[in-house]
Amino acid sequence: MKTFDYQRANTIEAATRANGRFIAGGTNLLDLMKLQVETPERLVDISRLDLNTIEERDDGGLTIGALVPNSDLAADPRVVEKYEVLSRALLAGASGQLRNKASTGGNLLQRTRCYYFYDTASRCNKRQPGSGCDAVGGFNRILAVLGTSEQCIATHPSDMAVAMRALDAVIVTQKADGDKRRIPIHDFYRLPGETPQIETVLEAGELITHVELPSPPAGKQVYRKVRDRASYAFALVSVAGVVEVKNGVIASAALAFGGLGPMPWRNPAVEAAVVGRAPSTEAFEAAADALLADAKGYGSNDFKIPLVRRTLIATLRDLTA
Ligand SMILES: Cc1cc2nc3c(=O)[nH]c(=O)nc-3n(C[C@H](O)[C@H](O)[C@H](O)COP(=O)(O)OP(=O)(O)OC[C@H]3O[C@@H](n4cnc5c(N)ncnc54)[C@H](O)[C@@H]3O)c2cc1C
Ligand code: SF4
């Protein structure tokens, strides 16, 4: 590991002005530093900031502090009862020990698990812009089939963020000049395009302070994760769904996907394919067709395309049963 300065921030203002890399639980950043994939000159420890509570808002939603550990968020009775999809997604991620350290903000910003990104002997445009991408034409089994570019085919690995995308979460930030932003999660992540090293719309020194969940959605909530092992493994594909059925017809649907793209994936056409229709295999197949219209496999990850079709259909059956 390369040497670095370490500074502990006691206030949000001090953190944003410290001109360094934030560290919360450290479960992702420290691994990357040990491998010299990330080499920040200064770490700004934000773990003692007063951002670890979950508050109810007047509109019935929740405001979650960026430092709330994943395990606390998953176990919060309000989350378990009203945002079951989020609780289940969190519990499907990592291990109990990691969830105790992993923070809400850090989980949103964890980096891809692409093997070549972690291997400094490989070419990787995300790690070293302009160097190339060894995953295209390489072993890309865990990588993306949607939203890719010639420069990068990495996936975003978070389970939590997929549920938050289905719930239309809003990410609240504060910049070094004190400005605050409320960024809907659908605007938060960027496609790789020509600049895969830029993953979100955050500016340098901008701190995630909270995540807001709108009032609980109507309907049934499900998180289904398909992975190589029953625990302690990232999603090959996952589906977070919230569906309401009224009078035998699907009245509303929110469907987000993990393991498919560079961000927690959501496409309004998928939801439009089922809303207003009675639950049926034909309607579910139409949703899968909409999801996969632009899907592209890269060899070893081709299997994800039929896999997510089956996973989506099984999830929709579950949600509408
Ligand atoms: C073995 C293993 C298995 C795992 N399995 C899964 C899994 O199945 N599913 C899953 O979803 N995750 C999984 N994870 C990932 C884990 O969830 C993340 O490492 C964790 O959520 C990151 O949170 P952290 O607080 O430790 O972040 P850190 O490592 O502290 O930080 C991560 C990044 O976020 C930035 N950051 C942190 N907080 C803020 C903030 N408030 N504002 C701005 N920037 C910030 C940091 O600068 C850094 O770039 C796994 C991790 C490991 C090591
Ligand atoms: S897919 Fe992206 S992260 Fe992986 S090697 Fe290519 S550029 Fe790097």
mmCIF file of C-alpha atoms and ligand atoms in Angstrom:
data_model
loop_
_atom_site.group_PDB
_atom_site.id
_atom_site.type_symbol
_atom_site.label_atom_id
_atom_site.label_comp_id
_atom_site.label_asym_id
_atom_site.label_seq_id
_atom_site.Cartn_x
_atom_site.Cartn_y
_atom_site.Cartn_z
ATOM 1 C CA MET A 1 0.000 0.000 0.000
ATOM 2 C CA LYS A 2 1.261 3.482 -0.820
ATOM 3 C CA THR A 3 1.637 5.962 2.018
ATOM 4 C CA PHE A 4 -1.166 8.472 2.506
ATOM 5 C CA ASP A 5 -2.264 11.233 4.873
ATOM 6 C CA TYR A 6 -5.082 10.463 7.255
ATOM 7 C CA GLN A 7 -7.480 13.016 8.640
ATOM 8 C CA ARG A 8 -10.597 12.492 10.737
ATOM 9 C CA ALA A 9 -13.441 14.917 10.009
ATOM 10 C CA ASN A 10 -15.668 16.009 12.878
ATOM 11 C CA THR A 11 -18.138 18.034 10.825
ATOM 12 C CA ILE A 12 -19.645 17.746 7.359
ATOM 13 C CA GLU A 13 -18.077 21.096 6.431
ATOM 14 C CA ALA A 14 -14.626 19.940 7.523
ATOM 15 C CA ALA A 15 -15.033 16.724 5.513
ATOM 16 C CA THR A 16 -16.036 18.466 2.300
ATOM 17 C CA ARG A 17 -13.216 21.013 2.581
ATOM 18 C CA ALA A 18 -10.499 18.499 3.430
ATOM 19 C CA ASN A 19 -9.634 17.867 -0.219
ATOM 20 C CA GLY A 20 -9.233 14.121 0.172
ATOM 21 C CA ARG A 21 -10.902 10.787 -0.409
ATOM 22 C CA PHE A 22 -13.717 9.928 2.003
ATOM 23 C CA ILE A 23 -13.532 6.656 3.860
ATOM 24 C CA ALA A 24 -16.603 5.326 5.668
ATOM 25 C CA GLY A 25 -16.617 1.582 6.476
ATOM 26 C CA GLY A 26 -13.550 1.037 4.289
ATOM 27 C CA THR A 27 -14.750 -2.401 3.127
ATOM 28 C CA ASN A 28 -14.222 -1.546 -0.533
ATOM 29 C CA LEU A 29 -11.756 1.322 -0.538
ATOM 30 C CA LEU A 30 -9.146 -0.374 1.663
ATOM 31 C CA ASP A 31 -9.149 -3.510 -0.498
ATOM 32 C CA LEU A 32 -8.555 -1.337 -3.565
ATOM 33 C CA MET A 33 -5.764 0.573 -1.822
ATOM 34 C CA LYS A 34 -4.001 -2.642 -0.785
ATOM 35 C CA LEU A 35 -3.994 -3.698 -4.443
ATOM 36 C CA GLN A 36 -2.896 -0.185 -5.505
ATOM 37 C CA VAL A 37 -5.931 0.089 -7.742
ATOM 38 C CA GLU A 38 -6.763 3.222 -5.761
ATOM 39 C CA THR A 39 -3.937 5.385 -4.441
ATOM 40 C CA PRO A 40 -5.450 8.426 -2.700
ATOM 41 C CA GLU A 41 -2.955 10.841 -1.194
ATOM 42 C CA ARG A 42 -5.263 11.767 1.669
ATOM 43 C CA LEU A 43 -7.985 9.797 3.393
ATOM 44 C CA VAL A 44 -10.724 11.759 5.124
ATOM 45 C CA ASP A 45 -12.355 9.555 7.722
ATOM 46 C CA ILE A 46 -16.061 10.422 7.856
ATOM 47 C CA SER A 47 -17.075 7.537 10.096
ATOM 48 C CA ARG A 48 -17.599 9.750 13.176
ATOM 49 C CA LEU A 49 -19.927 12.250 11.474
ATOM 50 C CA ASP A 50 -23.413 12.521 12.871
ATOM 51 C CA LEU A 51 -25.038 10.801 9.892
ATOM 52 C CA ASN A 52 -26.107 7.482 11.323
ATOM 53 C CA THR A 53 -29.801 7.868 12.061
ATOM 54 C CA ILE A 54 -32.966 6.968 10.161
ATOM 55 C CA GLU A 55 -35.683 9.605 10.486
ATOM 56 C CA GLU A 56 -39.342 9.552 9.436
ATOM 57 C CA ARG A 57 -40.491 12.504 7.363
ATOM 58 C CA ASP A 58 -43.921 14.176 7.344
ATOM 59 C CA ASP A 59 -44.708 12.722 3.909
ATOM 60 C CA GLY A 60 -44.337 9.198 5.334
ATOM 61 C CA GLY A 61 -40.929 8.584 3.772
ATOM 62 C CA LEU A 62 -37.581 7.982 5.463
ATOM 63 C CA THR A 63 -34.360 9.967 5.542
ATOM 64 C CA ILE A 64 -31.391 7.639 5.979
ATOM 65 C CA GLY A 65 -28.033 8.991 7.139
ATOM 66 C CA ALA A 66 -25.135 8.125 4.819
ATOM 67 C CA LEU A 67 -23.329 6.346 7.652
ATOM 68 C CA VAL A 68 -26.168 4.041 8.670
ATOM 69 C CA PRO A 69 -24.622 0.564 8.447
ATOM 70 C CA ASN A 70 -26.216 -1.851 6.002
ATOM 71 C CA SER A 71 -27.135 -4.240 8.831
ATOM 72 C CA ASP A 72 -28.960 -1.508 10.806
ATOM 73 C CA LEU A 73 -30.840 -0.353 7.722
ATOM 74 C CA ALA A 74 -31.895 -3.915 6.868
ATOM 75 C CA ALA A 75 -33.142 -4.522 10.419
ATOM 76 C CA ASP A 76 -34.930 -1.216 10.994
ATOM 77 C CA PRO A 77 -38.592 -2.130 11.697
ATOM 78 C CA ARG A 78 -39.885 0.651 9.389
ATOM 79 C CA VAL A 79 -37.733 -0.662 6.540
ATOM 80 C CA VAL A 80 -38.683 -4.279 7.193
ATOM 81 C CA GLU A 81 -42.373 -3.421 7.246
ATOM 82 C CA LYS A 82 -42.703 -0.771 4.538
ATOM 83 C CA TYR A 83 -39.652 -1.170 2.301
ATOM 84 C CA GLU A 84 -39.260 -4.924 2.378
ATOM 85 C CA VAL A 85 -37.500 -4.959 -1.001
ATOM 86 C CA LEU A 86 -34.702 -2.827 0.460
ATOM 87 C CA SER A 87 -34.312 -4.920 3.584
ATOM 88 C CA ARG A 88 -34.166 -8.095 1.501
ATOM 89 C CA ALA A 89 -31.673 -6.640 -0.964
ATOM 90 C CA LEU A 90 -29.372 -5.581 1.865
ATOM 91 C CA LEU A 91 -29.549 -8.977 3.528
ATOM 92 C CA ALA A 92 -28.726 -10.627 0.181
ATOM 93 C CA GLY A 93 -25.433 -8.700 0.043
ATOM 94 C CA ALA A 94 -21.986 -9.565 1.414
ATOM 95 C CA SER A 95 -21.861 -11.145 4.905
ATOM 96 C CA GLY A 96 -23.099 -10.149 8.356
ATOM 97 C CA GLN A 97 -19.637 -8.940 9.338
ATOM 98 C CA LEU A 98 -19.283 -6.772 6.213
ATOM 99 C CA ARG A 99 -22.813 -5.394 6.534
ATOM 100 C CA ASN A 100 -21.958 -4.202 10.043
ATOM 101 C CA LYS A 101 -19.193 -2.002 8.604
ATOM 102 C CA ALA A 102 -20.581 -1.127 5.164
ATOM 103 C CA SER A 103 -22.311 2.264 5.092
ATOM 104 C CA THR A 104 -25.277 3.453 3.037
ATOM 105 C CA GLY A 105 -23.185 6.056 1.178
ATOM 106 C CA GLY A 106 -20.257 3.684 0.625
ATOM 107 C CA ASN A 107 -22.536 0.982 -0.716
ATOM 108 C CA LEU A 108 -23.866 3.343 -3.401
ATOM 109 C CA LEU A 109 -20.294 4.221 -4.416
ATOM 110 C CA GLN A 110 -18.630 0.801 -4.260
ATOM 111 C CA ARG A 111 -16.609 0.087 -7.407
ATOM 112 C CA THR A 112 -17.149 -2.661 -9.953
ATOM 113 C CA ARG A 113 -15.986 -6.233 -9.263
ATOM 114 C CA CYS A 114 -14.594 -6.638 -12.814
ATOM 115 C CA TYR A 115 -11.565 -8.947 -12.404
ATOM 116 C CA TYR A 116 -9.401 -6.824 -14.710
ATOM 117 C CA PHE A 117 -10.143 -3.670 -12.728
ATOM 118 C CA TYR A 118 -8.615 -5.364 -9.662
ATOM 119 C CA ASP A 119 -5.601 -6.720 -11.556
ATOM 120 C CA THR A 120 -3.102 -3.915 -12.155
ATOM 121 C CA ALA A 121 -1.279 -6.058 -14.750
ATOM 122 C CA SER A 122 -4.369 -5.882 -17.007
ATOM 123 C CA ARG A 123 -5.538 -3.125 -19.307
ATOM 124 C CA CYS A 124 -8.517 -1.284 -17.838
ATOM 125 C CA ASN A 125 -9.968 2.025 -19.019
ATOM 126 C CA LYS A 126 -11.726 2.552 -15.722
ATOM 127 C CA ARG A 127 -8.525 2.213 -13.676
ATOM 128 C CA GLN A 128 -6.227 3.785 -16.258
ATOM 129 C CA PRO A 129 -8.157 5.816 -18.857
ATOM 130 C CA GLY A 130 -7.071 5.114 -22.432
ATOM 131 C CA SER A 131 -5.240 1.871 -21.621
ATOM 132 C CA GLY A 132 -7.845 -0.453 -23.166
ATOM 133 C CA CYS A 133 -10.229 -3.051 -21.787
ATOM 134 C CA ASP A 134 -9.132 -6.651 -21.316
ATOM 135 C CA ALA A 135 -12.652 -7.699 -20.358
ATOM 136 C CA VAL A 136 -13.947 -7.289 -23.927
ATOM 137 C CA GLY A 137 -12.809 -10.533 -25.488
ATOM 138 C CA GLY A 138 -11.626 -11.793 -22.100
ATOM 139 C CA PHE A 139 -13.329 -13.579 -19.208
ATOM 140 C CA ASN A 140 -16.407 -11.416 -18.789
ATOM 141 C CA ARG A 141 -18.834 -13.832 -17.167
ATOM 142 C CA ILE A 142 -19.893 -11.397 -14.415
ATOM 143 C CA LEU A 143 -20.007 -8.299 -16.601
ATOM 144 C CA ALA A 144 -22.717 -6.230 -18.280
ATOM 145 C CA VAL A 145 -25.095 -6.869 -21.176
ATOM 146 C CA LEU A 146 -26.859 -3.488 -21.069
ATOM 147 C CA GLY A 147 -25.538 0.089 -21.134
ATOM 148 C CA THR A 148 -22.009 -0.918 -22.122
ATOM 149 C CA SER A 149 -19.570 0.949 -24.360
ATOM 150 C CA GLU A 150 -16.505 -0.169 -26.292
ATOM 151 C CA GLN A 151 -14.456 1.306 -23.456
ATOM 152 C CA CYS A 152 -16.048 -0.590 -20.560
ATOM 153 C CA ILE A 153 -18.530 -3.398 -19.902
ATOM 154 C CA ALA A 154 -18.393 -3.358 -16.091
ATOM 155 C CA THR A 155 -21.418 -3.820 -13.857
ATOM 156 C CA HIS A 156 -22.323 -1.932 -10.709
ATOM 157 C CA PRO A 157 -22.248 -4.571 -7.976
ATOM 158 C CA SER A 158 -24.599 -3.181 -5.302
ATOM 159 C CA ASP A 159 -27.761 -5.000 -4.235
ATOM 160 C CA MET A 160 -28.966 -2.106 -2.068
ATOM 161 C CA ALA A 161 -28.825 0.390 -4.932
ATOM 162 C CA VAL A 162 -31.049 -1.847 -7.097
ATOM 163 C CA ALA A 163 -33.796 -1.771 -4.465
ATOM 164 C CA MET A 164 -33.307 1.974 -4.028
ATOM 165 C CA ARG A 165 -33.722 2.442 -7.781
ATOM 166 C CA ALA A 166 -37.043 0.570 -7.679
ATOM 167 C CA LEU A 167 -38.080 2.779 -4.749
ATOM 168 C CA ASP A 168 -37.087 6.051 -6.507
ATOM 169 C CA ALA A 169 -34.635 7.061 -3.775
ATOM 170 C CA VAL A 170 -33.101 10.530 -3.768
ATOM 171 C CA ILE A 171 -29.448 11.058 -2.859
ATOM 172 C CA VAL A 172 -28.728 14.162 -0.801
ATOM 173 C CA THR A 173 -25.253 15.681 -0.963
ATOM 174 C CA GLN A 174 -23.246 18.619 0.295
ATOM 175 C CA LYS A 175 -20.406 20.293 -1.605
ATOM 176 C CA ALA A 176 -17.337 22.089 -0.304
ATOM 177 C CA ASP A 177 -19.010 25.499 -0.802
ATOM 178 C CA GLY A 178 -21.932 24.366 1.394
ATOM 179 C CA ASP A 179 -24.345 23.856 -1.529
ATOM 180 C CA LYS A 180 -26.694 20.917 -1.087
ATOM 181 C CA ARG A 181 -28.152 18.817 -3.874
ATOM 182 C CA ARG A 182 -31.010 16.321 -4.026
ATOM 183 C CA ILE A 183 -30.209 13.927 -6.866
ATOM 184 C CA PRO A 184 -32.821 11.335 -7.926
ATOM 185 C CA ILE A 185 -31.094 7.961 -8.128
ATOM 186 C CA HIS A 186 -31.994 7.699 -11.839
ATOM 187 C CA ASP A 187 -29.756 10.740 -12.459
ATOM 188 C CA PHE A 188 -26.981 9.750 -10.053
ATOM 189 C CA TYR A 189 -25.013 7.139 -12.042
ATOM 190 C CA ARG A 190 -23.428 7.678 -15.470
ATOM 191 C CA LEU A 191 -23.105 5.309 -18.394
ATOM 192 C CA PRO A 192 -19.449 4.500 -19.226
ATOM 193 C CA GLY A 193 -19.393 5.982 -22.756
ATOM 194 C CA GLU A 194 -15.916 7.339 -23.473
ATOM 195 C CA THR A 195 -15.177 8.032 -19.795
ATOM 196 C CA PRO A 196 -15.775 4.893 -17.734
ATOM 197 C CA GLN A 197 -13.644 6.272 -14.893
ATOM 198 C CA ILE A 198 -16.424 8.796 -14.125
ATOM 199 C CA GLU A 199 -19.182 6.750 -12.537
ATOM 200 C CA THR A 200 -21.533 9.285 -10.941
ATOM 201 C CA VAL A 201 -22.476 12.950 -11.194
ATOM 202 C CA LEU A 202 -20.753 13.728 -7.878
ATOM 203 C CA GLU A 203 -18.187 16.517 -7.962
ATOM 204 C CA ALA A 204 -14.810 16.426 -6.204
ATOM 205 C CA GLY A 205 -15.291 16.794 -2.451
ATOM 206 C CA GLU A 206 -19.069 16.298 -2.650
ATOM 207 C CA LEU A 207 -20.273 14.208 0.273
ATOM 208 C CA ILE A 208 -23.369 12.022 0.340
ATOM 209 C CA THR A 209 -25.106 13.027 3.557
ATOM 210 C CA HIS A 210 -28.436 11.196 3.290
ATOM 211 C CA VAL A 211 -30.643 9.034 1.133
ATOM 212 C CA GLU A 212 -34.346 9.835 1.050
ATOM 213 C CA LEU A 213 -36.984 7.209 0.387
ATOM 214 C CA PRO A 214 -40.374 8.489 -0.812
ATOM 215 C CA SER A 215 -43.482 7.341 1.056
ATOM 216 C CA PRO A 216 -43.854 3.547 0.900
ATOM 217 C CA PRO A 217 -45.210 2.280 -2.421
ATOM 218 C CA ALA A 218 -48.421 0.286 -2.677
ATOM 219 C CA GLY A 219 -48.250 -3.370 -3.633
ATOM 220 C CA LYS A 220 -46.069 -6.386 -3.047
ATOM 221 C CA GLN A 221 -42.266 -6.093 -2.879
ATOM 222 C CA VAL A 222 -39.727 -8.779 -3.866
ATOM 223 C CA TYR A 223 -35.948 -8.915 -4.278
ATOM 224 C CA ARG A 224 -34.660 -11.932 -6.182
ATOM 225 C CA LYS A 225 -30.914 -12.454 -6.541
ATOM 226 C CA VAL A 226 -29.291 -15.153 -8.663
ATOM 227 C CA ARG A 227 -25.663 -15.884 -7.787
ATOM 228 C CA ASP A 228 -23.049 -18.599 -7.856
ATOM 229 C CA ARG A 229 -23.310 -19.388 -4.129
ATOM 230 C CA ALA A 230 -26.223 -19.058 -1.738
ATOM 231 C CA SER A 231 -24.406 -16.402 0.278
ATOM 232 C CA TYR A 232 -21.385 -14.121 0.153
ATOM 233 C CA ALA A 233 -21.511 -13.686 -3.625
ATOM 234 C CA PHE A 234 -22.369 -10.794 -5.902
ATOM 235 C CA ALA A 235 -25.434 -10.973 -8.150
ATOM 236 C CA LEU A 236 -25.151 -12.529 -11.578
ATOM 237 C CA VAL A 237 -28.561 -10.981 -12.095
ATOM 238 C CA SER A 238 -31.059 -9.572 -9.635
ATOM 239 C CA VAL A 239 -34.536 -8.075 -9.793
ATOM 240 C CA ALA A 240 -36.104 -5.636 -7.332
ATOM 241 C CA GLY A 241 -39.823 -5.377 -7.901
ATOM 242 C CA VAL A 242 -42.789 -3.498 -6.459
ATOM 243 C CA VAL A 243 -46.084 -4.395 -8.109
ATOM 244 C CA GLU A 244 -49.675 -3.575 -7.218
ATOM 245 C CA VAL A 245 -52.533 -5.659 -8.626
ATOM 246 C CA LYS A 246 -56.056 -4.198 -8.450
ATOM 247 C CA ASN A 247 -59.183 -5.948 -9.707
ATOM 248 C CA GLY A 248 -57.091 -8.545 -11.487
ATOM 249 C CA VAL A 249 -55.026 -5.976 -13.397
ATOM 250 C CA ILE A 250 -51.475 -4.744 -12.751
ATOM 251 C CA ALA A 251 -52.094 -1.165 -11.574
ATOM 252 C CA SER A 252 -48.462 -0.116 -11.049
ATOM 253 C CA ALA A 253 -45.018 -1.648 -11.371
ATOM 254 C CA ALA A 254 -41.471 -0.601 -10.487
ATOM 255 C CA LEU A 255 -38.763 -3.013 -11.652
ATOM 256 C CA ALA A 256 -35.004 -2.522 -11.279
ATOM 257 C CA PHE A 257 -32.178 -4.887 -12.170
ATOM 258 C CA GLY A 258 -28.714 -5.697 -10.845
ATOM 259 C CA GLY A 259 -25.828 -7.493 -12.544
ATOM 260 C CA LEU A 260 -26.881 -6.326 -16.004
ATOM 261 C CA GLY A 261 -25.473 -2.830 -16.421
ATOM 262 C CA PRO A 262 -23.036 -0.192 -15.178
ATOM 263 C CA MET A 263 -25.718 1.153 -12.842
ATOM 264 C CA PRO A 264 -28.761 -0.259 -11.102
ATOM 265 C CA TRP A 265 -30.859 -0.655 -14.239
ATOM 266 C CA ARG A 266 -34.420 0.511 -14.815
ATOM 267 C CA ASN A 267 -36.274 0.949 -18.089
ATOM 268 C CA PRO A 268 -39.809 2.436 -18.131
ATOM 269 C CA ALA A 269 -40.659 0.288 -21.180
ATOM 270 C CA VAL A 270 -40.385 -2.844 -19.009
ATOM 271 C CA GLU A 271 -42.990 -1.526 -16.597
ATOM 272 C CA ALA A 272 -45.214 -0.190 -19.391
ATOM 273 C CA ALA A 273 -45.298 -3.715 -20.865
ATOM 274 C CA VAL A 274 -47.191 -5.051 -17.839
ATOM 275 C CA VAL A 275 -49.147 -2.116 -16.388
ATOM 276 C CA GLY A 276 -52.854 -2.240 -17.316
ATOM 277 C CA ARG A 277 -52.689 -5.929 -18.194
ATOM 278 C CA ALA A 278 -53.791 -8.986 -16.298
ATOM 279 C CA PRO A 279 -50.854 -10.987 -14.964
ATOM 280 C CA SER A 280 -49.994 -13.556 -17.633
ATOM 281 C CA THR A 281 -47.003 -15.262 -19.197
ATOM 282 C CA GLU A 282 -47.552 -13.160 -22.347
ATOM 283 C CA ALA A 283 -47.385 -9.898 -20.369
ATOM 284 C CA PHE A 284 -44.279 -11.068 -18.474
ATOM 285 C CA GLU A 285 -42.576 -12.151 -21.721
ATOM 286 C CA ALA A 286 -43.350 -8.704 -23.178
ATOM 287 C CA ALA A 287 -41.629 -7.097 -20.183
ATOM 288 C CA ALA A 288 -38.571 -9.301 -20.715
ATOM 289 C CA ASP A 289 -38.561 -8.433 -24.442
ATOM 290 C CA ALA A 290 -38.576 -4.723 -23.558
ATOM 291 C CA LEU A 291 -35.749 -5.175 -21.058
ATOM 292 C CA LEU A 292 -33.563 -7.140 -23.442
ATOM 293 C CA ALA A 293 -34.252 -5.285 -26.695
ATOM 294 C CA ASP A 294 -30.753 -3.740 -26.660
ATOM 295 C CA ALA A 295 -28.948 -6.478 -24.693
ATOM 296 C CA LYS A 296 -25.552 -7.547 -25.981
ATOM 297 C CA GLY A 297 -23.497 -10.464 -24.675
ATOM 298 C CA TYR A 298 -19.689 -10.533 -24.817
ATOM 299 C CA GLY A 299 -19.106 -14.286 -24.870
ATOM 300 C CA SER A 300 -18.828 -15.683 -21.383
ATOM 301 C CA ASN A 301 -21.676 -13.493 -20.115
ATOM 302 C CA ASP A 302 -24.148 -14.439 -22.899
ATOM 303 C CA PHE A 303 -25.936 -16.696 -20.408
ATOM 304 C CA LYS A 304 -27.179 -13.638 -18.500
ATOM 305 C CA ILE A 305 -29.673 -12.786 -21.245
ATOM 306 C CA PRO A 306 -31.822 -15.943 -20.911
ATOM 307 C CA LEU A 307 -31.109 -16.008 -17.171
ATOM 308 C CA VAL A 308 -32.571 -12.567 -16.511
ATOM 309 C CA ARG A 309 -35.575 -13.354 -18.719
ATOM 310 C CA ARG A 310 -36.391 -16.339 -16.525
ATOM 311 C CA THR A 311 -35.619 -14.408 -13.338
ATOM 312 C CA LEU A 312 -37.856 -11.499 -14.321
ATOM 313 C CA ILE A 313 -40.738 -13.811 -15.231
ATOM 314 C CA ALA A 314 -40.389 -15.747 -11.960
ATOM 315 C CA THR A 315 -40.273 -12.467 -10.002
ATOM 316 C CA LEU A 316 -43.363 -11.118 -11.755
ATOM 317 C CA ARG A 317 -45.214 -14.368 -11.021
ATOM 318 C CA ASP A 318 -44.247 -14.024 -7.380
ATOM 319 C CA LEU A 319 -45.237 -10.337 -7.266
ATOM 320 C CA THR A 320 -48.655 -10.949 -8.812
ATOM 321 C CA ALA A 321 -49.530 -14.283 -7.205
HETATM 322 C C1 LIG B 1 -16.106 -10.017 0.172
HETATM 323 C C2 LIG B 1 -17.130 -8.973 -0.143
HETATM 324 C C3 LIG B 1 -18.373 -9.360 -0.595
HETATM 325 C C4 LIG B 1 -19.328 -8.389 -0.875
HETATM 326 N N1 LIG B 1 -20.559 -8.776 -1.344
HETATM 327 C C5 LIG B 1 -21.485 -7.826 -1.680
HETATM 328 C C6 LIG B 1 -22.752 -8.180 -2.217
HETATM 329 O O1 LIG B 1 -23.075 -9.363 -2.401
HETATM 330 N N2 LIG B 1 -23.624 -7.185 -2.524
HETATM 331 C C7 LIG B 1 -23.314 -5.863 -2.331
HETATM 332 O O2 LIG B 1 -24.148 -4.996 -2.621
HETATM 333 N N3 LIG B 1 -22.118 -5.496 -1.838
HETATM 334 C C8 LIG B 1 -21.221 -6.449 -1.505
HETATM 335 N N4 LIG B 1 -20.002 -6.075 -1.024
HETATM 336 C C9 LIG B 1 -19.631 -4.664 -1.056
HETATM 337 C C10 LIG B 1 -19.977 -3.908 0.200
HETATM 338 O O3 LIG B 1 -21.386 -3.781 0.279
HETATM 339 C C11 LIG B 1 -19.312 -2.543 0.038
HETATM 340 O O4 LIG B 1 -17.915 -2.750 0.151
HETATM 341 C C12 LIG B 1 -19.779 -1.553 1.078
HETATM 342 O O5 LIG B 1 -21.154 -1.322 0.972
HETATM 343 C C13 LIG B 1 -19.022 -0.230 0.926
HETATM 344 O O6 LIG B 1 -19.361 0.605 2.016
HETATM 345 P P1 LIG B 1 -18.192 1.240 2.907
HETATM 346 O O7 LIG B 1 -18.859 2.150 3.884
HETATM 347 O O8 LIG B 1 -17.307 0.192 3.476
HETATM 348 O O9 LIG B 1 -17.461 2.081 1.790
HETATM 349 P P2 LIG B 1 -15.923 2.546 1.706
HETATM 350 O O10 LIG B 1 -15.072 1.382 1.303
HETATM 351 O O11 LIG B 1 -15.549 3.315 2.917
HETATM 352 O O12 LIG B 1 -16.040 3.583 0.500
HETATM 353 C C14 LIG B 1 -16.421 3.151 -0.793
HETATM 354 C C15 LIG B 1 -16.388 4.373 -1.718
HETATM 355 O O13 LIG B 1 -17.413 5.302 -1.355
HETATM 356 C C16 LIG B 1 -16.868 6.593 -1.066
HETATM 357 N N5 LIG B 1 -17.696 7.113 0.035
HETATM 358 C C17 LIG B 1 -18.043 6.439 1.160
HETATM 359 N N6 LIG B 1 -18.946 7.154 1.848
HETATM 360 C C18 LIG B 1 -19.176 8.290 1.152
HETATM 361 C C19 LIG B 1 -20.026 9.418 1.343
HETATM 362 N N7 LIG B 1 -20.845 9.532 2.392
HETATM 363 N N8 LIG B 1 -20.007 10.407 0.410
HETATM 364 C C20 LIG B 1 -19.200 10.331 -0.673
HETATM 365 N N9 LIG B 1 -18.373 9.288 -0.902
HETATM 366 C C21 LIG B 1 -18.369 8.273 -0.003
HETATM 367 C C22 LIG B 1 -15.411 6.331 -0.710
HETATM 368 O O14 LIG B 1 -14.606 7.455 -0.984
HETATM 369 C C23 LIG B 1 -15.091 5.158 -1.631
HETATM 370 O O15 LIG B 1 -14.805 5.630 -2.921
HETATM 371 C C24 LIG B 1 -19.026 -7.020 -0.697
HETATM 372 C C25 LIG B 1 -17.772 -6.632 -0.214
HETATM 373 C C26 LIG B 1 -16.815 -7.592 0.058
HETATM 374 C C27 LIG B 1 -15.480 -7.144 0.553
HETATM 375 S S1 SF4 B 2 -14.874 -3.745 -18.230
HETATM 376 FE FE1 SF4 B 2 -14.412 -1.720 -17.429
HETATM 377 S S2 SF4 B 2 -13.592 -2.187 -15.406
HETATM 378 FE FE2 SF4 B 2 -13.430 -4.077 -16.585
HETATM 379 S S3 SF4 B 2 -11.416 -4.075 -17.619
HETATM 380 FE FE3 SF4 B 2 -12.855 -3.134 -19.013
HETATM 381 S S4 SF4 B 2 -12.637 -0.961 -18.581
HETATM 382 FE FE4 SF4 B 2 -11.857 -2.023 -16.809
#
